[in-house]
Amino acid sequence: MASAFPPVYSFPPLYTPQPNALIREQQVSTWIDIILQYCKSKDSWCMTFEGSVIDLSTLMIEIATQGIPKERESIFKNNDIQRAVPQSFMEEIWKKLVSDGKAISTDIKTKNSRTFYIFWKNVDSWASLILQWFETTTKLNQVVTVYELTQGDESIGWEFYGMPEPMMIHCLKPLLARNRATLMKDEMGKVVAIKVV
Amino acid sequence: MASAFPPVYSFPPLYTPQPNALIREQQVSTWIDIILQYCKSKDSWCMTFEGSVIDLSTLMIEIATQGIPKERESIFKNNDIQRAVPQSFMEEIWKKLVSDGKAISTDIKTKNSRTFYIFWKNVDSWASLILQWFETTTKLNQVVTVYELTQGDESIGWEFYGMPEPMMIHCLKPLLARNRATLMKDEMGKVVAIKVV
Amino acid sequence: MNSKQVPSLIVDRDKFYNKNIFIEEIAREIYEFATSEFKDEQQREGCVMISLVDLYAMYNKAMRIGVGFVSPLEMREACESFERLGLTKLKLTKINQRILCLGSDNALEIIKTKIVQIIEQFPGSHLLQISKKLNEYSQSDWTIGVITEVLQNCIDSGILVVDEQLTGILYYKNLFWHI
Amino acid sequence: MNHKKFGLAAFSNPNDKGYADIGSNVLNKQNDELNNQLQIFQKRLIEFAKKHNAEIKENPEFRSKFIRMCSIIGIDPLQLFDKDKHLFNVEDFYYEICVKIIEICRKTKDVNGGIISFDELLNIYFKDIRKINKEELEKSINMIKSLDGGFEIFEIRGIKFLRSVPNELTSDQTKILEICSILGYSSISLLKANLDWKTIRSRSVLKEMVSNGLLWVDEQAGNETLYWDPSYITRNMDTRNTHI
């Protein structure tokens, strides 16, 4: 498991916030790289504040039934070298991830959630890829449900296959901004479908 | 308390030995001024290596009873700006204080002590003042005990009032050199009295 | 010699069998490259300053792939011949007797002034903060080395003093001691 | 994973060596595909460069476009030209190493304070670009010296290092790096045990080195703060953990 990480992951001081400002900046960006690569390698869209990748629906069920999610393997804990990132430093890493646009709170409206969608590709790249899907599948000018786009058979093999819907909608923003996409909402205001022109 | 210090005392670089040699020299003399002024304002004759002013007898008692003196406010630690002079730099400052004759080890023979008598007036000035005292009090040509000179009623109001005896004897050196003073010792070789002509 | 194509920025060493001519040609090319590469800095900051080491990497990467890299020595000789060739906007200067830089007139003084201004405004800044302030509009890594040297120069001349903390070296204007 | 879906974005981060994929088949497959694509692309690029050698040489505009394309897709143009099948000029070999060394030193300076071991340069940074040996590396560094940029080679316990910042190490700093070269770290008690240093001295030198970015602090080792040498990150790298 640890071998899937870059060598710096086994470097004990990586887990202590470095006092030297120049090093600290590098250190935070090292953590960001590690998180993005990890999520990508695990085919995961979500990570908890504590650093566990997780299927969002599983998490919901755990919280609903036990009140708290169960303990999971965390990227911030390295048992091989017995080091762990302290909470305050996690805050700092998440703050930077969010401000860099590489993570957003899963509670997109309130931004209160302690779970994050992770963008191991940036939003623009996802948007281009989605556009490419519409072109390849000749779905341009057709109404396509978000479900179809993220879970449908025609998306199998595409990198965004399985992407949670709110994240997908977030990734459509660049297309909306360029007036290439229109969103369709149901009576509750929830986005259910999309048309790309 | 901090307001008793000059503005430079709140200047963070004061606490780092400056790499520029010319600046460093002035920095050390700034420290010396601060130390002398501080001792004077506190009516103190002694300072520990760590920068606390102290009544020598109190210190003796602490060392005798607890083995080490208790922690005190130190001039080298500025909590307002969270800076402290590193020990190696303290060494440098003390070295200069001693070589300038502005401090001597309280252990006058071995010079081993980590406590210093501080001369916020130089030895010659003290000597003249003492001479003046002998003249004013018309004690010339009389044998006067060191106790009388430093603690006697006739010394009240004189700047050297309360000066530790070994320090006083050190201050008499210029008078001895000019053959204006003679020391009287007890059977142990300890100076107990003095005659000034 | 260099006028088959217009305008030919790229010099192909295979065409030159005479070393002096080659050095002259790359001198012009380096000069033009540096001038155009740092046009923005020149306009915005009023000066250009880059260490020869960094320029060496940039110049070869940008201009010499495919025609053959120049050697460090050739680069140095070329820069040394600027004046003789009438290329006067950029000069070789050695900062702090240790780092060779290519700079425009008074570049060191101009950058010093800027850095000291920043430090006066933000006493206790460290290298990263200073370079971010200095490069507010363009984050160019190469300047870090120059900034370090300029800071060192300010310390050597007593304009700045340091506060050594674990966060790094924090810089202050020397307000209390004579230079 | 759909093959067609590897757009240019897949190449977007050239410095990312990816992770060794021992535990993850998916990642393995991904990387294989990525590497295949990369190799095919590189081959094409080299073929293209050979075919259009003359144009590239003659036409500066074309050349700068060609080089820009290389960097847009995240390929260091230097990677395309290796020692044996060099496209243009064989004697440029050392000069290209010089350029690469300078770039590596600049890129890693914030992490290592400007000090990097020969081993790290050779085994980590030059590994994927070009196979070179110690002598070639040293020869190149000596060439760089004529640029007066403060580059110096020094040795600690027989291990060669390159210093790319002009601050010479003090003898105390060197001694600490010597201790670090054994265990990876140093500490006040280690310095006491090995060099008989007093706490004050150790503390002030260690602090100075952290301040200068030469050491990283580790507060999770129990009673004592450990000060790690960043060159340890790659020193013990298992070769099977890196792919070519």
mmCIF file with all atom_site columns, C-alpha atoms in Angstrom, chain B residues 7-9 11-20 22-23 26-28 30 82-83, chain C residues 152 154-158 160-165 170 172-179:
data_model
loop_
_atom_site.group_PDB
_atom_site.id
_atom_site.type_symbol
_atom_site.label_atom_id
_atom_site.label_alt_id
_atom_site.label_comp_id
_atom_site.label_asym_id
_atom_site.label_entity_id
_atom_site.label_seq_id
_atom_site.pdbx_PDB_ins_code
_atom_site.Cartn_x
_atom_site.Cartn_y
_atom_site.Cartn_z
_atom_site.occupancy
_atom_site.B_iso_or_equiv
_atom_site.pdbx_formal_charge
_atom_site.auth_seq_id
_atom_site.auth_comp_id
_atom_site.auth_asym_id
_atom_site.auth_atom_id
_atom_site.pdbx_PDB_model_num
ATOM 1  C CA . PRO B 1 7   ? 12.702 51.379 21.346 1.00 0.00 ? 7   PRO B CA 1
ATOM 2  C CA . VAL B 1 8   ? 15.418 49.108 19.967 1.00 0.00 ? 8   VAL B CA 1
ATOM 3  C CA . TYR B 1 9   ? 14.452 46.581 22.625 1.00 0.00 ? 9   TYR B CA 1
ATOM 4  C CA . PHE B 1 11  ? 13.184 45.467 17.365 1.00 0.00 ? 11  PHE B CA 1
ATOM 5  C CA . PRO B 1 12  ? 13.238 41.745 16.515 1.00 0.00 ? 12  PRO B CA 1
ATOM 6  C CA . PRO B 1 13  ? 16.654 41.748 14.811 1.00 0.00 ? 13  PRO B CA 1
ATOM 7  C CA . LEU B 1 14  ? 18.222 42.811 18.127 1.00 0.00 ? 14  LEU B CA 1
ATOM 8  C CA . TYR B 1 15  ? 17.869 39.182 19.222 1.00 0.00 ? 15  TYR B CA 1
ATOM 9  C CA . THR B 1 16  ? 19.657 37.617 16.255 1.00 0.00 ? 16  THR B CA 1
ATOM 10 C CA . PRO B 1 17  ? 23.430 38.047 16.109 1.00 0.00 ? 17  PRO B CA 1
ATOM 11 C CA . GLN B 1 18  ? 23.781 40.137 12.967 1.00 0.00 ? 18  GLN B CA 1
ATOM 12 C CA . PRO B 1 19  ? 25.915 38.679 10.169 1.00 0.00 ? 19  PRO B CA 1
ATOM 13 C CA . ASN B 1 20  ? 27.375 42.078 9.261  1.00 0.00 ? 20  ASN B CA 1
ATOM 14 C CA . LEU B 1 22  ? 30.171 46.302 11.787 1.00 0.00 ? 22  LEU B CA 1
ATOM 15 C CA . ILE B 1 23  ? 26.524 46.134 12.702 1.00 0.00 ? 23  ILE B CA 1
ATOM 16 C CA . GLN B 1 26  ? 27.120 48.101 17.508 1.00 0.00 ? 26  GLN B CA 1
ATOM 17 C CA . GLN B 1 27  ? 24.468 45.571 18.324 1.00 0.00 ? 27  GLN B CA 1
ATOM 18 C CA . VAL B 1 28  ? 26.596 44.183 21.128 1.00 0.00 ? 28  VAL B CA 1
ATOM 19 C CA . THR B 1 30  ? 23.429 48.310 22.313 1.00 0.00 ? 30  THR B CA 1
ATOM 20 C CA . GLN B 1 82  ? 8.457  36.591 21.436 1.00 0.00 ? 82  GLN B CA 1
ATOM 21 C CA . ARG B 1 83  ? 12.139 36.854 20.883 1.00 0.00 ? 83  ARG B CA 1
ATOM 22 C CA . GLN C 2 152 ? 22.649 39.693 0.915  1.00 0.00 ? 152 GLN C CA 1
ATOM 23 C CA . CYS C 2 154 ? 21.726 44.961 1.597  1.00 0.00 ? 154 CYS C CA 1
ATOM 24 C CA . ILE C 2 155 ? 22.935 43.078 4.648  1.00 0.00 ? 155 ILE C CA 1
ATOM 25 C CA . ASP C 2 156 ? 26.570 43.471 3.716  1.00 0.00 ? 156 ASP C CA 1
ATOM 26 C CA . SER C 2 157 ? 26.067 47.179 3.287  1.00 0.00 ? 157 SER C CA 1
ATOM 27 C CA . GLY C 2 158 ? 24.142 47.436 6.532  1.00 0.00 ? 158 GLY C CA 1
ATOM 28 C CA . LEU C 2 160 ? 18.984 45.600 6.242  1.00 0.00 ? 160 LEU C CA 1
ATOM 29 C CA . VAL C 2 161 ? 19.262 43.496 9.349  1.00 0.00 ? 161 VAL C CA 1
ATOM 30 C CA . VAL C 2 162 ? 17.956 40.005 9.950  1.00 0.00 ? 162 VAL C CA 1
ATOM 31 C CA . ASP C 2 163 ? 15.795 38.210 12.433 1.00 0.00 ? 163 ASP C CA 1
ATOM 32 C CA . GLU C 2 164 ? 16.562 34.520 12.188 1.00 0.00 ? 164 GLU C CA 1
ATOM 33 C CA . GLN C 2 165 ? 13.489 32.455 12.963 1.00 0.00 ? 165 GLN C CA 1
ATOM 34 C CA . LEU C 2 170 ? 13.030 37.733 8.365  1.00 0.00 ? 170 LEU C CA 1
ATOM 35 C CA . TYR C 2 172 ? 14.078 44.476 8.635  1.00 0.00 ? 172 TYR C CA 1
ATOM 36 C CA . LYS C 2 173 ? 15.338 47.878 7.676  1.00 0.00 ? 173 LYS C CA 1
ATOM 37 C CA . ASN C 2 174 ? 18.286 48.800 9.865  1.00 0.00 ? 174 ASN C CA 1
ATOM 38 C CA . LEU C 2 175 ? 16.730 51.506 12.006 1.00 0.00 ? 175 LEU C CA 1
ATOM 39 C CA . PHE C 2 176 ? 19.136 51.642 14.909 1.00 0.00 ? 176 PHE C CA 1
ATOM 40 C CA . TRP C 2 177 ? 22.706 51.106 13.927 1.00 0.00 ? 177 TRP C CA 1
ATOM 41 C CA . HIS C 2 178 ? 25.078 53.204 11.876 1.00 0.00 ? 178 HIS C CA 1
ATOM 42 C CA . ILE C 2 179 ? 26.419 51.902 8.624  1.00 0.00 ? 179 ILE C CA 1
#
